[in-house]
PDB file of C-alpha atoms in Angstrom:
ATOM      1  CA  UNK N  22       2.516  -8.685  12.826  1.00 49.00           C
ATOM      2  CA  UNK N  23      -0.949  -7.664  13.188  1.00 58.00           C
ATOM      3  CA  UNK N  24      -3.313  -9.227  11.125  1.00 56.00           C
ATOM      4  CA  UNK N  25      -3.703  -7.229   8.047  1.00 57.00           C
ATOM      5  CA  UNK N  26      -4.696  -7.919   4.373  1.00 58.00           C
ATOM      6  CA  UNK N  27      -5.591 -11.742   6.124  1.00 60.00           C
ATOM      7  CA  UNK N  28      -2.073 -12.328   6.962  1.00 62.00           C
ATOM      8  CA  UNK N  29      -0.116 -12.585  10.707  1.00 68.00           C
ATOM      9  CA  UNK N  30       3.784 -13.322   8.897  1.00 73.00           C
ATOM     10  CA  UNK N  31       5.605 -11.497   6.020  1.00 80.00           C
ATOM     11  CA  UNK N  32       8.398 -12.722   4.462  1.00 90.00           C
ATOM     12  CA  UNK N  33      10.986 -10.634   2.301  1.00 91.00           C
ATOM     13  CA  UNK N  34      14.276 -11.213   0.612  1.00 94.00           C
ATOM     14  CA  UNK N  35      16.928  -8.547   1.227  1.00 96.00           C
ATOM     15  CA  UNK N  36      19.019  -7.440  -1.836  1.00 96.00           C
ATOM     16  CA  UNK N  37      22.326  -5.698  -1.288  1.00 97.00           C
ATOM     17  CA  UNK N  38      23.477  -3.679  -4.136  1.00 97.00           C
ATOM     18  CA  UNK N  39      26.035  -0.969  -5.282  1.00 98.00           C
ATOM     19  CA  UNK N  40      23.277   1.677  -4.394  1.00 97.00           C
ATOM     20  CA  UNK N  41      22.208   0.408  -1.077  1.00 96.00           C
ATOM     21  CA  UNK N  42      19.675  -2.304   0.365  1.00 96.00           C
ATOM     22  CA  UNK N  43      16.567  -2.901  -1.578  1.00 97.00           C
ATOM     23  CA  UNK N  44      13.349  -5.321  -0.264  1.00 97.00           C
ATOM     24  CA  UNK N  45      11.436  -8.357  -2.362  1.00 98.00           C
ATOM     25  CA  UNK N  46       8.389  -9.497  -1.137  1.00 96.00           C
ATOM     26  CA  UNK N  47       5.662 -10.187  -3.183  1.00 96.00           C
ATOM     27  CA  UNK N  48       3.006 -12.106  -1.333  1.00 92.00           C
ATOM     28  CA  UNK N  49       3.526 -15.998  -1.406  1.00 91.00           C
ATOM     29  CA  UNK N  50       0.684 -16.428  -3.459  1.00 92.00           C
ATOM     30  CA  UNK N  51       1.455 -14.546  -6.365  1.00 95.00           C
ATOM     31  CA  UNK N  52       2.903 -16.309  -9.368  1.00 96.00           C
ATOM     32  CA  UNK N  53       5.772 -15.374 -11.762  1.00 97.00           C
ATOM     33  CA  UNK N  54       5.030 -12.568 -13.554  1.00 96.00           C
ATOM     34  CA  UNK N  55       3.367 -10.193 -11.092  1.00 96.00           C
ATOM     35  CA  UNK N  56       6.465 -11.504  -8.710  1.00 97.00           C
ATOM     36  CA  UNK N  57       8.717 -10.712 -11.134  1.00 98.00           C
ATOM     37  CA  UNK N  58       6.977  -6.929 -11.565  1.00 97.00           C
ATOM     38  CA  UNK N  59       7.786  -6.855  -7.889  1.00 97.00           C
ATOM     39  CA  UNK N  60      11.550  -8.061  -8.430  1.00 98.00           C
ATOM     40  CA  UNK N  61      12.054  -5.497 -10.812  1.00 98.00           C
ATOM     41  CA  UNK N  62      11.669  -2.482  -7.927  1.00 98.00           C
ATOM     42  CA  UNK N  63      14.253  -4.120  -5.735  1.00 98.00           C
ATOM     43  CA  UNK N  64      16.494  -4.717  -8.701  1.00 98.00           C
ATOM     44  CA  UNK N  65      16.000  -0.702  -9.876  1.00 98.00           C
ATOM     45  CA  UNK N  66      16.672   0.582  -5.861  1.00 98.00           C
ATOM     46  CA  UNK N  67      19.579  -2.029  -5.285  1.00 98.00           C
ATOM     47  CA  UNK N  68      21.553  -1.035  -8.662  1.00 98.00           C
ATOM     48  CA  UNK N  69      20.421   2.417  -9.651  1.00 98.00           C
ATOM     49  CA  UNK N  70      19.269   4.077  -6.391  1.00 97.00           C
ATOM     50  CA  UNK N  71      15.815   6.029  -5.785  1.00 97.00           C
ATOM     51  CA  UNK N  72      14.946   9.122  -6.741  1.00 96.00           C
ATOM     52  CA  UNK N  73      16.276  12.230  -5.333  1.00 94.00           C
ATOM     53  CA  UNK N  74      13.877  12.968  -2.503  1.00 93.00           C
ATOM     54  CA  UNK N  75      12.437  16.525  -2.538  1.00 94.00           C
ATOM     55  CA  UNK N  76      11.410  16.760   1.134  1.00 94.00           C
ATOM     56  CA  UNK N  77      13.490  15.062   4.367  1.00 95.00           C
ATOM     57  CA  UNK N  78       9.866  13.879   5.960  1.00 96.00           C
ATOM     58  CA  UNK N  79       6.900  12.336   4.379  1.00 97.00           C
ATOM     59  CA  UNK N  80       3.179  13.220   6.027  1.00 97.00           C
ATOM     60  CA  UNK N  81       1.567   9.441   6.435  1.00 98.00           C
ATOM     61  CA  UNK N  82      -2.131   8.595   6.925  1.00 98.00           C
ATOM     62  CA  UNK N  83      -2.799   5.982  10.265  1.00 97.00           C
ATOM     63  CA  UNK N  84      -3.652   3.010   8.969  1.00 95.00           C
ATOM     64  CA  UNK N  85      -7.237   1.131  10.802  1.00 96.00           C
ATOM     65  CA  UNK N  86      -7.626  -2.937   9.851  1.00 93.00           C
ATOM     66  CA  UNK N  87     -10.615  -4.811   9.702  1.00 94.00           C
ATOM     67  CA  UNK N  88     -10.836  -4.616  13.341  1.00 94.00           C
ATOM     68  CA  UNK N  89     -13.366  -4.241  15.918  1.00 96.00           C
ATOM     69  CA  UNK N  90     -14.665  -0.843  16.727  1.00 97.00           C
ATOM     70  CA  UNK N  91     -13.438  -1.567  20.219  1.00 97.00           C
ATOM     71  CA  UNK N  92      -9.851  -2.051  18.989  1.00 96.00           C
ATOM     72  CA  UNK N  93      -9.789   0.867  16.992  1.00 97.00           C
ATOM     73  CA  UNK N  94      -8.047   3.676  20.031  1.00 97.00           C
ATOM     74  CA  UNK N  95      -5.279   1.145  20.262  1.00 95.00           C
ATOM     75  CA  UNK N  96      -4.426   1.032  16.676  1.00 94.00           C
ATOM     76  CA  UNK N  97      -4.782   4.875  16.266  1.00 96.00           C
ATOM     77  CA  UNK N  98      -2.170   5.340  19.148  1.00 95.00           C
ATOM     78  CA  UNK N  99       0.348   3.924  16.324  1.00 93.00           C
ATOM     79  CA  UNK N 100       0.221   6.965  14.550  1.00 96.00           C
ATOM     80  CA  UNK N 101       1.025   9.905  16.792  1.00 96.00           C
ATOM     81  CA  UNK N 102       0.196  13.559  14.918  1.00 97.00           C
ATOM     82  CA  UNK N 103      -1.745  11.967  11.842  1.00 98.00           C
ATOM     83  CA  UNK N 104      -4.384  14.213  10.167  1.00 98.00           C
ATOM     84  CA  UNK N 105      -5.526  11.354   7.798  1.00 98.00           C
ATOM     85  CA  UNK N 106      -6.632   8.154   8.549  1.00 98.00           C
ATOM     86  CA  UNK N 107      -7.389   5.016   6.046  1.00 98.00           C
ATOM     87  CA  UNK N 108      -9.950   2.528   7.156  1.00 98.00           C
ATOM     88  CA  UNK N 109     -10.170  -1.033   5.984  1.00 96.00           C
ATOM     89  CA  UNK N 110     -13.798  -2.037   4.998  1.00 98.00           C
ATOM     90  CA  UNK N 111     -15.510  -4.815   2.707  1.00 97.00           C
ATOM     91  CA  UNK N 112     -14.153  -7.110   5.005  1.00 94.00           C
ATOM     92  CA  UNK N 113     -15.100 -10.846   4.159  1.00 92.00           C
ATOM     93  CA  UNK N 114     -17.377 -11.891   6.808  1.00 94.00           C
ATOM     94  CA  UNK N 115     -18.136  -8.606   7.906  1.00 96.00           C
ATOM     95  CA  UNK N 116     -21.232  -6.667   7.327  1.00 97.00           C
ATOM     96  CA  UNK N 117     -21.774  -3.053   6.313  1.00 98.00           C
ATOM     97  CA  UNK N 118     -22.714  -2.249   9.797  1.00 98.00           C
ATOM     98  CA  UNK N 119     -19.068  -3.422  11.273  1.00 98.00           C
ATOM     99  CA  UNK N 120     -17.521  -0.906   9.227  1.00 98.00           C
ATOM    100  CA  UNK N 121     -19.662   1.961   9.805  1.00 98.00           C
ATOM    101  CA  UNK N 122     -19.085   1.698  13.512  1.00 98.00           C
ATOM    102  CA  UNK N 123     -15.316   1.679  12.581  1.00 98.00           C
ATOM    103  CA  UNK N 124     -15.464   4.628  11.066  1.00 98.00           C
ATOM    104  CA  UNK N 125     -17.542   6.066  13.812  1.00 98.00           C
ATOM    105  CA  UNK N 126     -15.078   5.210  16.066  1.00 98.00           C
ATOM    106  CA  UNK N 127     -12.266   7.276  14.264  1.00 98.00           C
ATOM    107  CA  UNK N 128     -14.538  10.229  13.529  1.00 98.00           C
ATOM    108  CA  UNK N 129     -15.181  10.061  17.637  1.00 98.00           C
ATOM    109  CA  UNK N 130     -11.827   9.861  18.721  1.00 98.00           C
ATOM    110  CA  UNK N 131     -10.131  12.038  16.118  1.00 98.00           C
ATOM    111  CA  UNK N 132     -13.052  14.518  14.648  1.00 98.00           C
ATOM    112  CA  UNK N 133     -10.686  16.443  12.730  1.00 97.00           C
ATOM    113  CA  UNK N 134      -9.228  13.875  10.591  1.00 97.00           C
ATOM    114  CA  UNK N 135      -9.802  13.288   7.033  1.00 98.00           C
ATOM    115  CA  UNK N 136     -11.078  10.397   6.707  1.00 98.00           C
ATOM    116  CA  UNK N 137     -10.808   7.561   3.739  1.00 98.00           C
ATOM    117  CA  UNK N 138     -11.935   4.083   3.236  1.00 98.00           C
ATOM    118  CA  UNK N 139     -10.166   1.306   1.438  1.00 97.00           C
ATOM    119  CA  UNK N 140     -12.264  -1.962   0.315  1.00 97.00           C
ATOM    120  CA  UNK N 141      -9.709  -3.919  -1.880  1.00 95.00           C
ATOM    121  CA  UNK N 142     -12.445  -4.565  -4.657  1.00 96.00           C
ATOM    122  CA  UNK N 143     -14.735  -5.787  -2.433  1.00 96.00           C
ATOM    123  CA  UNK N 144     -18.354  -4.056  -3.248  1.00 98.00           C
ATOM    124  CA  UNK N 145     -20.758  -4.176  -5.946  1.00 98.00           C
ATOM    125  CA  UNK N 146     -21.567  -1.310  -7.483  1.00 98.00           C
ATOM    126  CA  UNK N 147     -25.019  -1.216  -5.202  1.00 98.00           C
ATOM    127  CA  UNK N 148     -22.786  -1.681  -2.421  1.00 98.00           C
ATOM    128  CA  UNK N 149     -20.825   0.710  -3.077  1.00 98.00           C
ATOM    129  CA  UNK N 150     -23.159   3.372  -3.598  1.00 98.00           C
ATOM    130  CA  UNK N 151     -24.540   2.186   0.497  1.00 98.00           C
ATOM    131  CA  UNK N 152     -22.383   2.728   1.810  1.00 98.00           C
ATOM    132  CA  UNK N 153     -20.643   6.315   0.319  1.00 98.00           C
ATOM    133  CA  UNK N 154     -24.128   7.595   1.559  1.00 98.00           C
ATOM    134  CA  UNK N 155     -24.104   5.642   5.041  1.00 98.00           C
ATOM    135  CA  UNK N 156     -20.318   5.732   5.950  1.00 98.00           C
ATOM    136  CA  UNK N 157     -19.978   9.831   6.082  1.00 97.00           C
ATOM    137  CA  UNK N 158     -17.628  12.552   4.236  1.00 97.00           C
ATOM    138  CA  UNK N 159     -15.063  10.854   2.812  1.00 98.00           C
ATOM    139  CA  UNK N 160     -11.521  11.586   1.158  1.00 98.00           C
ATOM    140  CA  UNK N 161     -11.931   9.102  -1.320  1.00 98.00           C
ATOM    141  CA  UNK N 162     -13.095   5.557  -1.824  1.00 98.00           C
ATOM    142  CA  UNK N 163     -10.484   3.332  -2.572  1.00 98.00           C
ATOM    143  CA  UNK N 164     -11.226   0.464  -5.461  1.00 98.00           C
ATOM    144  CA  UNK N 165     -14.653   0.016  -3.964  1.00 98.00           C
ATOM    145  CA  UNK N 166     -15.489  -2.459  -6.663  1.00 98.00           C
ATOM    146  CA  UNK N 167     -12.944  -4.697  -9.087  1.00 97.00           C
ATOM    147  CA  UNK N 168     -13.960  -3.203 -12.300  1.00 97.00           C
ATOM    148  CA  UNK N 169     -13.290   0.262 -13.643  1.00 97.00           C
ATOM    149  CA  UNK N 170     -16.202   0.533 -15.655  1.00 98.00           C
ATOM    150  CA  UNK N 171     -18.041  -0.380 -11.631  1.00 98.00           C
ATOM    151  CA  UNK N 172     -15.464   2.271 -10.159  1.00 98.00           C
ATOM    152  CA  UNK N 173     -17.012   4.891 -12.984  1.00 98.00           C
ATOM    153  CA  UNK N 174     -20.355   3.794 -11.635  1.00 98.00           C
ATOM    154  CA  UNK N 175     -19.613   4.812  -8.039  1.00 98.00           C
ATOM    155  CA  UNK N 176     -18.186   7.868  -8.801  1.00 98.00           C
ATOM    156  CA  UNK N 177     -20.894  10.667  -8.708  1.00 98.00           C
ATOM    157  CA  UNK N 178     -21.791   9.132  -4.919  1.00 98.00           C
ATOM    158  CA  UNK N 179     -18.053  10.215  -3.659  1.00 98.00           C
ATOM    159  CA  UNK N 180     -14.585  10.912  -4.738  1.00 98.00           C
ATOM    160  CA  UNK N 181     -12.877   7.430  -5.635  1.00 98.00           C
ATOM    161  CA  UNK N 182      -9.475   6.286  -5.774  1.00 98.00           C
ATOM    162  CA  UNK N 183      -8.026   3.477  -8.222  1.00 98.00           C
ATOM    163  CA  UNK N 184      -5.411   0.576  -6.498  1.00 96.00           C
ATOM    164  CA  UNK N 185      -5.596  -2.689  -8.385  1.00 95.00           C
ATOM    165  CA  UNK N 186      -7.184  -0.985 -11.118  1.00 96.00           C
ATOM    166  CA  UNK N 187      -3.551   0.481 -12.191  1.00 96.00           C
ATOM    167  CA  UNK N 188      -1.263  -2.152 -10.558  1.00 92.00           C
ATOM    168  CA  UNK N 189      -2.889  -5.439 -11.708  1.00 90.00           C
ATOM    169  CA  UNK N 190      -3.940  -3.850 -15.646  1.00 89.00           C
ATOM    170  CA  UNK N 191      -1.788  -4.210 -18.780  1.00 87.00           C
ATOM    171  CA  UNK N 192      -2.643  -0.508 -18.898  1.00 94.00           C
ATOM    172  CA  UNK N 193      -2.458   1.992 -15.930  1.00 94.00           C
ATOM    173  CA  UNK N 194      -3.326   4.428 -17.825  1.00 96.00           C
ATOM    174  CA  UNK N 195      -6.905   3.248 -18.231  1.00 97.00           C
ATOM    175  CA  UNK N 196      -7.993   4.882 -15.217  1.00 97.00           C
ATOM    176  CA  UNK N 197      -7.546   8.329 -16.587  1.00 96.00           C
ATOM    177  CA  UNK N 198     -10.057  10.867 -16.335  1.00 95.00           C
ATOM    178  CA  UNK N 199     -12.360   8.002 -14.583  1.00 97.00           C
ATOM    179  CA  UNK N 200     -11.654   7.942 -11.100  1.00 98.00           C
ATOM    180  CA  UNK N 201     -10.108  11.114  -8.852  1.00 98.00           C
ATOM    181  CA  UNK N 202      -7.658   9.509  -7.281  1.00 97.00           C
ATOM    182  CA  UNK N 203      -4.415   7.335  -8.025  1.00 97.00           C
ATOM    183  CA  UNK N 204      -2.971   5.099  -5.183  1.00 97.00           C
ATOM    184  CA  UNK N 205       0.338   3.584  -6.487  1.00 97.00           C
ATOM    185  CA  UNK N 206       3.140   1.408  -4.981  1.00 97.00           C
ATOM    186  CA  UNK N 207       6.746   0.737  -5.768  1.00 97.00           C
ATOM    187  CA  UNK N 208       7.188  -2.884  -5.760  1.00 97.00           C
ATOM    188  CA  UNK N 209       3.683  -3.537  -7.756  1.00 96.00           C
ATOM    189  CA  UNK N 210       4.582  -0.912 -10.153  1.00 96.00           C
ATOM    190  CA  UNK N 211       7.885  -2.368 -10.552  1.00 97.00           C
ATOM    191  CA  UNK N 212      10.035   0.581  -9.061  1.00 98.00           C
ATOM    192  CA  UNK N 213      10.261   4.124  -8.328  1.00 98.00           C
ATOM    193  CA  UNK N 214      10.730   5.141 -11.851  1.00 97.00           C
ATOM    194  CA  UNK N 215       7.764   3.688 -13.201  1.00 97.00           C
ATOM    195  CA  UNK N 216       5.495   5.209  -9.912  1.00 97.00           C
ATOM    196  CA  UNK N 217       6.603   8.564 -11.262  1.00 96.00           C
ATOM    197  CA  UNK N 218       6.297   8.142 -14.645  1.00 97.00           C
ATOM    198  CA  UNK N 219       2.771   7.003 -13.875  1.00 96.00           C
ATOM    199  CA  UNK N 220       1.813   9.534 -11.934  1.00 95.00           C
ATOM    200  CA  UNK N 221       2.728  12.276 -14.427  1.00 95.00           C
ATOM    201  CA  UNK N 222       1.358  10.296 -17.262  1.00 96.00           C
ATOM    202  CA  UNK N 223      -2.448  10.033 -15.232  1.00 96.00           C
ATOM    203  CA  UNK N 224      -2.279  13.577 -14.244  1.00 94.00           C
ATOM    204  CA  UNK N 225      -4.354  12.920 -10.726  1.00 95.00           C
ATOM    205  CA  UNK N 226      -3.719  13.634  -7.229  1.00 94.00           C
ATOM    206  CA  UNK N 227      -1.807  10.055  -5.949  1.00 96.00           C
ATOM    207  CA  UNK N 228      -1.102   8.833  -3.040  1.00 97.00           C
ATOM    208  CA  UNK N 229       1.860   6.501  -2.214  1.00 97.00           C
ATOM    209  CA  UNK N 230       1.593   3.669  -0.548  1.00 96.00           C
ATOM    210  CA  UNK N 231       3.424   0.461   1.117  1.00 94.00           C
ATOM    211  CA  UNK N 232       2.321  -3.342   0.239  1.00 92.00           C
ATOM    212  CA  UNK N 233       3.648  -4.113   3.839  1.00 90.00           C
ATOM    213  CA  UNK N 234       7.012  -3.219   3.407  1.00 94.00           C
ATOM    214  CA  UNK N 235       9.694  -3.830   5.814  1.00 92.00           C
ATOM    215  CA  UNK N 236      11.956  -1.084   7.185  1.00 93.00           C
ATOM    216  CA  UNK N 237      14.018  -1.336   4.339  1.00 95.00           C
ATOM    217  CA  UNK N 238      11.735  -1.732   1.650  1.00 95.00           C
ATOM    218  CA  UNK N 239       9.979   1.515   3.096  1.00 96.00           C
ATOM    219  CA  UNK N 240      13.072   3.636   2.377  1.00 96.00           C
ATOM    220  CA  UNK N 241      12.078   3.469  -1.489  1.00 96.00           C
ATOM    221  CA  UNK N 242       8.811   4.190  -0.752  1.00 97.00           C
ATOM    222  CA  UNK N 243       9.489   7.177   1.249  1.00 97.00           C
ATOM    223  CA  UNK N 244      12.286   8.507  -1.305  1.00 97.00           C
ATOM    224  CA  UNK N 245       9.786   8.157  -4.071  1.00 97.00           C
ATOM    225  CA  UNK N 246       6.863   9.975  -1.936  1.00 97.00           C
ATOM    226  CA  UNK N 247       9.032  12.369  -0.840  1.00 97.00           C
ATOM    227  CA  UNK N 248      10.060  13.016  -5.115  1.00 96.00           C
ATOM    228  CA  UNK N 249       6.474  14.468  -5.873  1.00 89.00           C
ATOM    229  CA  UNK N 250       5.395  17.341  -5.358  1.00 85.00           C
ATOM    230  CA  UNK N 251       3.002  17.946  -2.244  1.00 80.00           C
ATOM    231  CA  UNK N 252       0.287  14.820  -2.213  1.00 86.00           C
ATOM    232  CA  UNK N 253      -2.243  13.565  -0.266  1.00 92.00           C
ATOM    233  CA  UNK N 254      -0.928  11.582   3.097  1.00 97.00           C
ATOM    234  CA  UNK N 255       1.004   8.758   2.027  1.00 97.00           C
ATOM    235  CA  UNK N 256      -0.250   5.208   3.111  1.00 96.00           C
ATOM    236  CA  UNK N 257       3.307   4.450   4.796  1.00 97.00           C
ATOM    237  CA  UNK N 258       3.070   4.192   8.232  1.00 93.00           C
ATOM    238  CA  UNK N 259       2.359   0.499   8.144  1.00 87.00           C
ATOM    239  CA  UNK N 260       5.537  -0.433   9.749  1.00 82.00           C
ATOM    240  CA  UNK N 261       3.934  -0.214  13.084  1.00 77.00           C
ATOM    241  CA  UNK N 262       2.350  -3.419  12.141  1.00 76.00           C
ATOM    242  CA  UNK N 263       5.321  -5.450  12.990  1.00 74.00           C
ATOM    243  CA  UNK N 264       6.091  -6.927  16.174  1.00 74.00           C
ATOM    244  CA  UNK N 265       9.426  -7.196  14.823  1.00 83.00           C
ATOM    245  CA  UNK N 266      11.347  -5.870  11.979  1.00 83.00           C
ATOM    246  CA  UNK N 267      14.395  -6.633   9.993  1.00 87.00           C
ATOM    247  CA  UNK N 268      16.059  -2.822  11.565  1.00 88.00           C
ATOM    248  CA  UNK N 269      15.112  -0.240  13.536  1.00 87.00           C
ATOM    249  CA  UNK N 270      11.100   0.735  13.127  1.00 85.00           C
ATOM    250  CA  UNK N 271      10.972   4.154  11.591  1.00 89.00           C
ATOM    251  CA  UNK N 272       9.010   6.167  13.590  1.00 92.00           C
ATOM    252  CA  UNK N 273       6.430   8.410  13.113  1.00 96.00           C
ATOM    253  CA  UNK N 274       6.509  12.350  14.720  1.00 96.00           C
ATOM    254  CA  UNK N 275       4.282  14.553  14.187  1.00 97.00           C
ATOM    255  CA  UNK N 276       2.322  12.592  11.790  1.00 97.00           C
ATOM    256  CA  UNK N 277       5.297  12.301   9.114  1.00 97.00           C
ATOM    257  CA  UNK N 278       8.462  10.071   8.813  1.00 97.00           C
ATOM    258  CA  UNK N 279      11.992  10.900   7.771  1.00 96.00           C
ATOM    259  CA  UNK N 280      13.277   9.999   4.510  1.00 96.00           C
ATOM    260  CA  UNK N 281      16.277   7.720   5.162  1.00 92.00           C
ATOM    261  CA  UNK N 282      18.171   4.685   4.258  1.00 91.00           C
ATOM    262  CA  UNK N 283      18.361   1.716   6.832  1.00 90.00           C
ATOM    263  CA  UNK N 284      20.465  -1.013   7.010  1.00 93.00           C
ATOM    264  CA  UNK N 285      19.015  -4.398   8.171  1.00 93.00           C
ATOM    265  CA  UNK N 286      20.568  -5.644  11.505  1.00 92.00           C
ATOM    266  CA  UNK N 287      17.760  -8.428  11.661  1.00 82.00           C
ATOM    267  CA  UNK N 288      17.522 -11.635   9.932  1.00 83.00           C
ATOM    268  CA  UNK N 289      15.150 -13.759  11.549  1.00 78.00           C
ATOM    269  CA  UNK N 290      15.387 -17.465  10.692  1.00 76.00           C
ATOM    270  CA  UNK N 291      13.460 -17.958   7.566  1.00 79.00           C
ATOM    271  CA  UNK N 292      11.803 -21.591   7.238  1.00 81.00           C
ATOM    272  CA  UNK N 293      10.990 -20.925   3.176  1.00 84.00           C
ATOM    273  CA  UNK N 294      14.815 -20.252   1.922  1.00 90.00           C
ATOM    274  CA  UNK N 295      14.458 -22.488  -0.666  1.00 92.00           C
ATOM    275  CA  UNK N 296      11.550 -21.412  -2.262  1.00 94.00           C
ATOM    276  CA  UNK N 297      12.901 -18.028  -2.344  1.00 95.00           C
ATOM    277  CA  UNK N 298      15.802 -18.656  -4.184  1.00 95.00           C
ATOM    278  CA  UNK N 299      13.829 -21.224  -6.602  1.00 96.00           C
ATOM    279  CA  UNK N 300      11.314 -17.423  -6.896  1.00 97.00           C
ATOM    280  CA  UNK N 301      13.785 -15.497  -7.545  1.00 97.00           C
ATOM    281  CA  UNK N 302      15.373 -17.735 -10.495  1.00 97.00           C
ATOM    282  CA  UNK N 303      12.307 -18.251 -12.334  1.00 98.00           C
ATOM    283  CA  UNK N 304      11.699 -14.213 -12.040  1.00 98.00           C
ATOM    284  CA  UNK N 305      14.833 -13.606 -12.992  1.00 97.00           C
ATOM    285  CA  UNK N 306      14.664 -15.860 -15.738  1.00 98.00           C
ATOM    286  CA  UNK N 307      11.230 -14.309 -16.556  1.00 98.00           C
ATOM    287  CA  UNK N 308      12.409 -10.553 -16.781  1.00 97.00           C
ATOM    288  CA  UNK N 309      15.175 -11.707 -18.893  1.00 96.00           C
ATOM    289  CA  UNK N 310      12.488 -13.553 -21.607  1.00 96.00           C
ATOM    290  CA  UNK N 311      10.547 -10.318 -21.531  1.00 91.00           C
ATOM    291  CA  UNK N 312      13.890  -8.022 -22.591  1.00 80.00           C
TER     292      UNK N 312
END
């Protein structure tokens, strides 16, 4: 895949249940019990099914890496008919400078687009504050900094949005009435149900969105998307990342993508089966402690 949140290879185990295919993947990295959050969404889709979907297409923003401002027209040709477009900033090793010229480069080449920046916690407050006043209008500003009492900080510079601040605290709901925006995801929220039950519980505009999904993962992501009422452009076009997938690569028309099950037809060789299955018995022996 292209390189994206510092990684070239994604792994996922496919789950086949009563209700369909579901998708685990937490990133290799993560230990047991955020893992075992992520286990929990493919374990909800696989025996109990997403939610009923009120819309057959989801609107999706285009998705910009850490790239080069040079690079940037041949990512945005991934995402025919988007209106929104996220850009990755707060790059390590990059400077301030590197992502203002992405950004540029979008505004240039799409001028009508709403535009928002993601920086994965990687500003200080100061930062933060630079660059809301040097990087343009702006949707939002997502998780600029790691904190929320730094997110608070940011706010009256530009509308901000809150990522690891809900998925990675004991309580989501701290975020409430601190930030404007909520960005939530299936398998770190441990399923559909909880997304929703979140989102109703914050009471803020949210927008849904993948943690690199494959095509099958991204049905539950879609489905749960496509449950809300009208949102902001969902962050779930990432699928064009992929050089190849386990099925067919949903597509994206018209800047939205249908809502529909897949069924994997791909299973490339995996070289890490045995970790897998040693992950998934210490998560499933995890979930059942916590019962």
């Amino acid at each position: 895949m292209i390189k994206f949140r510092g990684i070239t290879h994604r792994e996922a185990m496919l789950i086949e249940g009563p209700k369909g295919w579901a998708e685990w993947s937490p990133f290799l990295e993560y230990e047991t019990p955020e893992a075992a959050t992520w286990l929990k969404c493919a374990l909800e889709v696989a025996y109990v099914g997403v939610p009923t979907p009120k819309r057959t297409k989801v609107q999706v923003n285009g998705t910009v890496p850490a790239v080069a401002a040079g690079e940037v027209e041949n990512i945005l040709a991934r995402f025919p008919g988007v209106k929104t477009v996220k850009v990755k900033v707060a790059e390590r090793g990059q400077s301030l400078q590197d992502d203002i010229e992405r950004v540029q480069e979008v505004r240039r080449l799409m001028p009508e687009a709403t535009i928002r920046v993601d920086a994965n916690r990687g500003w200080s407050v100061d930062q933060g504050i630079e660059a809301a006043k040097r990087l343009g209008p702006l949707e939002y500003m997502e998780q600029p900094c790691a904190t929320i009492e730094e997110l608070e900080q940011v706010r009256p510079y530009v509308k901000v949005a809150a990522d690891e601040s809900i998925r990675k605290e004991s309580d989501p709901l701290k975020v409430k009435g601190r930030v404007d925006y909520a960005i939530l995801k299936c398998q770190p929220m441990g399923g559909p149900t909880n997304v929703l039950k979140v989102e109703k519980e914050l009471g803020l505009r949210v927008t849904v969105s993948s943690a690199l999904e494959t095509a099958v993962g991204m049905y539950a992501c879609l489905a749960t998307a496509a449950a809300q009422d009208v949102q902001p452009a969902a962050g779930l076009g990432t699928g064009g990342f992929f050089y190849e997938d386990v099925a067919e690569r949903r597509q994206i028309v018209d800047g939205a993508i249908d809502v529909t099950p897949v069924t994997p037809t791909n299973f490339p060789a995996c070289k890490n089966e045995d970790f897998w299955y040693r992950r998934l018995k210490e998560c499933l022996g995890y979930l059942q402690s916590r019962s």
